[in-house]
PDB file of C-alpha atoms in Angstrom:
ATOM      1  CA  ILE A   1       0.000   0.000   0.000  1.00  0.00           C
ATOM      2  CA  VAL A   2       1.262   3.453  -0.867  1.00  0.00           C
ATOM      3  CA  HIS A   3      -0.625   6.084   1.116  1.00  0.00           C
ATOM      4  CA  VAL A   4      -0.124   9.647  -0.113  1.00  0.00           C
ATOM      5  CA  GLY A   5      -1.720  12.516   1.708  1.00  0.00           C
ATOM      6  CA  GLY A   6      -3.124  13.054   5.155  1.00  0.00           C
ATOM      7  CA  THR A   7      -4.088  10.713   7.938  1.00  0.00           C
ATOM      8  CA  TRP A   8      -4.715   7.002   7.441  1.00  0.00           C
ATOM      9  CA  SER A   9      -6.572   5.239  10.230  1.00  0.00           C
ATOM     10  CA  VAL A  10      -6.105   1.524   9.520  1.00  0.00           C
ATOM     11  CA  ASP A  11      -9.427  -0.283   9.979  1.00  0.00           C
ATOM     12  CA  ALA A  12      -9.642  -2.454  13.089  1.00  0.00           C
ATOM     13  CA  ASP A  13     -10.481  -5.504  10.949  1.00  0.00           C
ATOM     14  CA  ILE A  14      -7.103  -5.304   9.144  1.00  0.00           C
ATOM     15  CA  SER A  15      -4.394  -7.332  10.867  1.00  0.00           C
ATOM     16  CA  THR A  16      -1.957  -8.045   8.001  1.00  0.00           C
ATOM     17  CA  LEU A  17      -0.295  -5.767   5.473  1.00  0.00           C
ATOM     18  CA  ASN A  18       2.422  -6.335   2.901  1.00  0.00           C
ATOM     19  CA  ASN A  19       4.640  -3.386   1.883  1.00  0.00           C
ATOM     20  CA  VAL A  20       3.549  -0.050   3.353  1.00  0.00           C
ATOM     21  CA  TYR A  21       4.799   3.364   2.263  1.00  0.00           C
ATOM     22  CA  LYS A  22       3.445   6.409   4.131  1.00  0.00           C
ATOM     23  CA  LYS A  23       4.064   9.437   1.952  1.00  0.00           C
ATOM     24  CA  GLY A  24       2.845  13.005   2.006  1.00  0.00           C
ATOM     25  CA  THR A  25       1.747  14.366   5.358  1.00  0.00           C
ATOM     26  CA  GLY A  26      -0.185  13.202   8.366  1.00  0.00           C
ATOM     27  CA  TYR A  27       0.010   9.926  10.174  1.00  0.00           C
ATOM     28  CA  LEU A  28      -0.853   6.241  10.133  1.00  0.00           C
ATOM     29  CA  THR A  29      -2.936   5.208  13.134  1.00  0.00           C
ATOM     30  CA  MET A  30      -3.124   1.557  14.165  1.00  0.00           C
ATOM     31  CA  ASN A  31      -6.462   0.193  15.441  1.00  0.00           C
ATOM     32  CA  ASN A  32      -5.377  -3.437  15.765  1.00  0.00           C
ATOM     33  CA  ASN A  33      -2.189  -5.472  16.130  1.00  0.00           C
ATOM     34  CA  LEU A  34      -0.507  -5.580  12.715  1.00  0.00           C
ATOM     35  CA  THR A  35       1.744  -8.070  10.977  1.00  0.00           C
ATOM     36  CA  VAL A  36       3.740  -6.514   8.134  1.00  0.00           C
ATOM     37  CA  ASN A  37       5.012  -9.102   5.648  1.00  0.00           C
ATOM     38  CA  GLY A  38       7.123  -6.625   3.666  1.00  0.00           C
ATOM     39  CA  ASP A  39       8.901  -3.316   4.202  1.00  0.00           C
ATOM     40  CA  ILE A  40       7.366  -0.302   5.910  1.00  0.00           C
ATOM     41  CA  GLU A  41       8.676   3.193   5.257  1.00  0.00           C
ATOM     42  CA  PHE A  42       7.661   6.660   6.441  1.00  0.00           C
ATOM     43  CA  ASP A  43       8.508   9.767   4.424  1.00  0.00           C
ATOM     44  CA  PRO A  44       9.784  12.886   6.223  1.00  0.00           C
ATOM     45  CA  GLU A  45       7.327  14.647   8.529  1.00  0.00           C
ATOM     46  CA  THR A  46       4.944  11.646   8.806  1.00  0.00           C
ATOM     47  CA  GLN A  47       3.946   9.736  11.936  1.00  0.00           C
ATOM     48  CA  LEU A  48       3.135   6.260  13.188  1.00  0.00           C
ATOM     49  CA  ARG A  49       0.637   6.203  16.037  1.00  0.00           C
ATOM     50  CA  MET A  50       0.709   2.681  17.434  1.00  0.00           C
ATOM     51  CA  GLY A  51      -1.402   3.286  20.498  1.00  0.00           C
ATOM     52  CA  SER A  52      -1.352   0.104  22.576  1.00  0.00           C
ATOM     53  CA  TYR A  53      -1.182  -2.158  19.509  1.00  0.00           C
ATOM     54  CA  THR A  54       1.850  -4.186  18.430  1.00  0.00           C
ATOM     55  CA  MET A  55       3.459  -4.327  15.003  1.00  0.00           C
ATOM     56  CA  THR A  56       5.400  -7.417  13.959  1.00  0.00           C
ATOM     57  CA  GLY A  57       7.617  -7.548  10.896  1.00  0.00           C
ATOM     58  CA  LYS A  58       9.542 -10.290   9.133  1.00  0.00           C
ATOM     59  CA  PRO A  59      13.285 -11.025   9.113  1.00  0.00           C
ATOM     60  CA  GLY A  60      14.901  -9.626   5.989  1.00  0.00           C
ATOM     61  CA  LYS A  61      12.356  -6.793   5.794  1.00  0.00           C
ATOM     62  CA  SER A  62      12.873  -3.219   6.936  1.00  0.00           C
ATOM     63  CA  PHE A  63      11.212  -0.559   9.063  1.00  0.00           C
ATOM     64  CA  LYS A  64      12.346   2.988   8.172  1.00  0.00           C
ATOM     65  CA  MET A  65      11.426   6.449   9.419  1.00  0.00           C
ATOM     66  CA  GLY A  66      12.763   9.534   7.658  1.00  0.00           C
ATOM     67  CA  VAL A  67      13.615  13.079   8.696  1.00  0.00           C
ATOM     68  CA  ASN A  68      11.440  14.532  11.474  1.00  0.00           C
ATOM     69  CA  CYS A  69       9.141  11.505  11.614  1.00  0.00           C
ATOM     70  CA  GLN A  70       7.360  10.647  14.841  1.00  0.00           C
ATOM     71  CA  LEU A  71       6.652   7.255  16.393  1.00  0.00           C
ATOM     72  CA  HIS A  72       4.079   7.351  19.224  1.00  0.00           C
ATOM     73  CA  THR A  73       3.627   4.189  21.282  1.00  0.00           C
ATOM     74  CA  SER A  74       1.671   3.120  24.337  1.00  0.00           C
ATOM     75  CA  VAL A  75       2.588  -0.588  24.137  1.00  0.00           C
ATOM     76  CA  VAL A  76       3.088  -1.701  27.745  1.00  0.00           C
ATOM     77  CA  LYS A  77       5.580  -4.184  29.146  1.00  0.00           C
ATOM     78  CA  GLY A  78       2.890  -6.564  30.354  1.00  0.00           C
ATOM     79  CA  ASP A  79       3.530 -10.162  31.368  1.00  0.00           C
ATOM     80  CA  GLY A  80       5.256 -11.052  28.092  1.00  0.00           C
ATOM     81  CA  ASP A  81       7.900  -8.312  28.273  1.00  0.00           C
ATOM     82  CA  ASN A  82       6.501  -6.602  25.189  1.00  0.00           C
ATOM     83  CA  VAL A  83       8.773  -3.875  23.866  1.00  0.00           C
ATOM     84  CA  ALA A  84       7.374  -0.471  22.973  1.00  0.00           C
ATOM     85  CA  LEU A  85       8.357  -0.501  19.272  1.00  0.00           C
ATOM     86  CA  PRO A  86       7.623  -2.648  16.225  1.00  0.00           C
ATOM     87  CA  THR A  87       9.493  -5.976  16.357  1.00  0.00           C
ATOM     88  CA  GLY A  88      10.726  -8.704  14.039  1.00  0.00           C
ATOM     89  CA  PHE A  89      12.110  -6.564  11.202  1.00  0.00           C
ATOM     90  CA  GLY A  90      15.574  -7.442   9.915  1.00  0.00           C
ATOM     91  CA  THR A  91      16.474  -3.756   9.601  1.00  0.00           C
ATOM     92  CA  PHE A  92      15.178  -0.972  11.840  1.00  0.00           C
ATOM     93  CA  GLU A  93      16.234   2.545  10.805  1.00  0.00           C
ATOM     94  CA  LEU A  94      15.239   5.757  12.530  1.00  0.00           C
ATOM     95  CA  ASP A  95      16.646   9.001  11.153  1.00  0.00           C
ATOM     96  CA  SER A  96      18.701  10.985  13.673  1.00  0.00           C
ATOM     97  CA  THR A  97      15.994  13.691  13.591  1.00  0.00           C
ATOM     98  CA  SER A  98      13.099  11.284  14.184  1.00  0.00           C
ATOM     99  CA  TYR A  99      11.135  11.362  17.428  1.00  0.00           C
ATOM    100  CA  THR A 100      10.146   8.362  19.560  1.00  0.00           C
ATOM    101  CA  TYR A 101       7.469   9.040  22.195  1.00  0.00           C
ATOM    102  CA  LEU A 102       6.792   6.439  24.905  1.00  0.00           C
ATOM    103  CA  GLU A 103       3.325   7.413  26.127  1.00  0.00           C
ATOM    104  CA  ALA A 104       1.838   4.543  28.125  1.00  0.00           C
ATOM    105  CA  ALA A 105       0.477   5.078  31.619  1.00  0.00           C
ATOM    106  CA  ALA A 106       2.058   1.740  32.627  1.00  0.00           C
ATOM    107  CA  ASP A 107       5.562   0.258  32.440  1.00  0.00           C
ATOM    108  CA  GLN A 108       7.271   0.108  29.028  1.00  0.00           C
ATOM    109  CA  ILE A 109      10.468  -1.376  27.577  1.00  0.00           C
ATOM    110  CA  LEU A 110      12.715   0.765  25.367  1.00  0.00           C
ATOM    111  CA  PRO A 111      14.259  -1.858  23.059  1.00  0.00           C
ATOM    112  CA  SER A 112      18.011  -1.854  22.495  1.00  0.00           C
ATOM    113  CA  ASN A 113      18.130  -3.129  18.910  1.00  0.00           C
ATOM    114  CA  VAL A 114      17.451   0.394  17.619  1.00  0.00           C
ATOM    115  CA  THR A 115      19.555   3.549  17.291  1.00  0.00           C
ATOM    116  CA  TYR A 116      17.169   6.351  18.166  1.00  0.00           C
ATOM    117  CA  GLY A 117      16.972   9.924  16.975  1.00  0.00           C
ATOM    118  CA  ILE A 118      15.225  11.845  19.771  1.00  0.00           C
ATOM    119  CA  VAL A 119      13.484  10.091  22.675  1.00  0.00           C
ATOM    120  CA  TYR A 120      10.677  11.405  24.890  1.00  0.00           C
ATOM    121  CA  LEU A 121       9.451   9.446  27.919  1.00  0.00           C
ATOM    122  CA  ASN A 122       6.427  11.662  28.238  1.00  0.00           C
ATOM    123  CA  ASN A 123       3.616  10.621  30.469  1.00  0.00           C
ATOM    124  CA  THR A 124       2.664  12.054  33.846  1.00  0.00           C
ATOM    125  CA  ALA A 125       1.723   8.639  35.267  1.00  0.00           C
ATOM    126  CA  SER A 126       3.942   6.900  37.797  1.00  0.00           C
ATOM    127  CA  ARG A 127       5.634   4.184  35.763  1.00  0.00           C
ATOM    128  CA  THR A 128       8.978   2.615  34.877  1.00  0.00           C
ATOM    129  CA  VAL A 129      10.657   2.518  31.483  1.00  0.00           C
ATOM    130  CA  TYR A 130      13.186  -0.325  31.281  1.00  0.00           C
ATOM    131  CA  LEU A 131      16.273  -0.636  29.099  1.00  0.00           C
ATOM    132  CA  ASN A 132      16.736  -4.173  27.749  1.00  0.00           C
ATOM    133  CA  GLY A 133      20.275  -3.682  26.390  1.00  0.00           C
ATOM    134  CA  ASP A 134      22.805  -1.025  25.437  1.00  0.00           C
ATOM    135  CA  THR A 135      20.853   1.931  24.070  1.00  0.00           C
ATOM    136  CA  TYR A 136      21.999   4.580  21.563  1.00  0.00           C
ATOM    137  CA  VAL A 137      20.303   7.963  21.121  1.00  0.00           C
ATOM    138  CA  LYS A 138      21.731  10.212  18.363  1.00  0.00           C
ATOM    139  CA  GLY A 139      19.648  13.213  19.399  1.00  0.00           C
ATOM    140  CA  ASN A 140      18.237  14.517  22.662  1.00  0.00           C
ATOM    141  CA  PHE A 141      16.816  12.351  25.446  1.00  0.00           C
ATOM    142  CA  TYR A 142      13.951  13.675  27.562  1.00  0.00           C
ATOM    143  CA  ASN A 143      12.538  12.211  30.743  1.00  0.00           C
ATOM    144  CA  ASN A 144      10.694  15.371  31.700  1.00  0.00           C
ATOM    145  CA  GLN A 145       8.199  13.716  34.017  1.00  0.00           C
ATOM    146  CA  ASP A 146       8.921  13.189  37.690  1.00  0.00           C
ATOM    147  CA  GLY A 147       6.639  10.138  37.772  1.00  0.00           C
ATOM    148  CA  THR A 148       8.659   8.199  35.169  1.00  0.00           C
ATOM    149  CA  VAL A 149      11.640   6.147  36.329  1.00  0.00           C
ATOM    150  CA  LEU A 150      14.224   5.036  33.758  1.00  0.00           C
ATOM    151  CA  ASP A 151      15.477   1.679  35.028  1.00  0.00           C
ATOM    152  CA  ASP A 152      18.563  -0.097  33.755  1.00  0.00           C
ATOM    153  CA  GLN A 153      18.131  -3.548  35.267  1.00  0.00           C
ATOM    154  CA  ASP A 154      21.301  -5.191  34.011  1.00  0.00           C
ATOM    155  CA  LEU A 155      24.078  -2.566  33.826  1.00  0.00           C
ATOM    156  CA  HIS A 156      23.583  -1.612  30.191  1.00  0.00           C
ATOM    157  CA  ASN A 157      25.279   1.366  28.587  1.00  0.00           C
ATOM    158  CA  LEU A 158      23.172   4.391  27.701  1.00  0.00           C
ATOM    159  CA  HIS A 159      24.869   6.333  24.860  1.00  0.00           C
ATOM    160  CA  LEU A 160      23.487   9.870  24.583  1.00  0.00           C
ATOM    161  CA  TYR A 161      24.781  12.109  21.783  1.00  0.00           C
ATOM    162  CA  GLY A 162      22.311  14.994  22.007  1.00  0.00           C
ATOM    163  CA  ALA A 163      22.922  18.459  23.386  1.00  0.00           C
ATOM    164  CA  THR A 164      20.007  18.140  25.847  1.00  0.00           C
ATOM    165  CA  ASN A 165      19.646  15.053  28.022  1.00  0.00           C
ATOM    166  CA  ASP A 166      17.190  14.993  30.921  1.00  0.00           C
ATOM    167  CA  LEU A 167      17.839  11.888  32.996  1.00  0.00           C
ATOM    168  CA  ARG A 168      15.766  12.632  36.042  1.00  0.00           C
ATOM    169  CA  ASN A 169      14.773   9.513  37.930  1.00  0.00           C
ATOM    170  CA  TYR A 170      17.464   7.384  36.256  1.00  0.00           C
ATOM    171  CA  ARG A 171      18.043   4.199  38.221  1.00  0.00           C
ATOM    172  CA  PRO A 172      21.153   2.282  37.211  1.00  0.00           C
ATOM    173  CA  THR A 173      21.273  -1.063  38.996  1.00  0.00           C
TER     174      THR A 173
END
């Protein structure tokens, strides 16, 4: 599917897509868990709004977000240690100017198999965001909420390359 233009709210009855290219402006909003059998790519200035739904890709396929893209996710850790981002893709590329927003009101996992652009842990709820491996952030890192604890359970490295890094409530263990 090539979507050009404004917002695309994927129908709740759709659970599988092949190649997806979000072009133009606006955002793609998920209304169900999605399996993507091909590549998924977001043009500059577009957004993926996952909500609490998961996206699963295939090995050998790619997930790409361009300049100034935004990825909004409320996927919670849950009992299965769900990570907050799409999973299963062979290649995961976020431009250094892309934004990742972790927005759940419950605990989330920031996966380590990604090099991030800019990260926001923005939610006013009391919760914990866990690192599950060494984490790289090319841009700024914001934990601007006093209720959010950033927890590094297993002595991972947090590589921050941005000019502004707010690490309030960071708990290395």
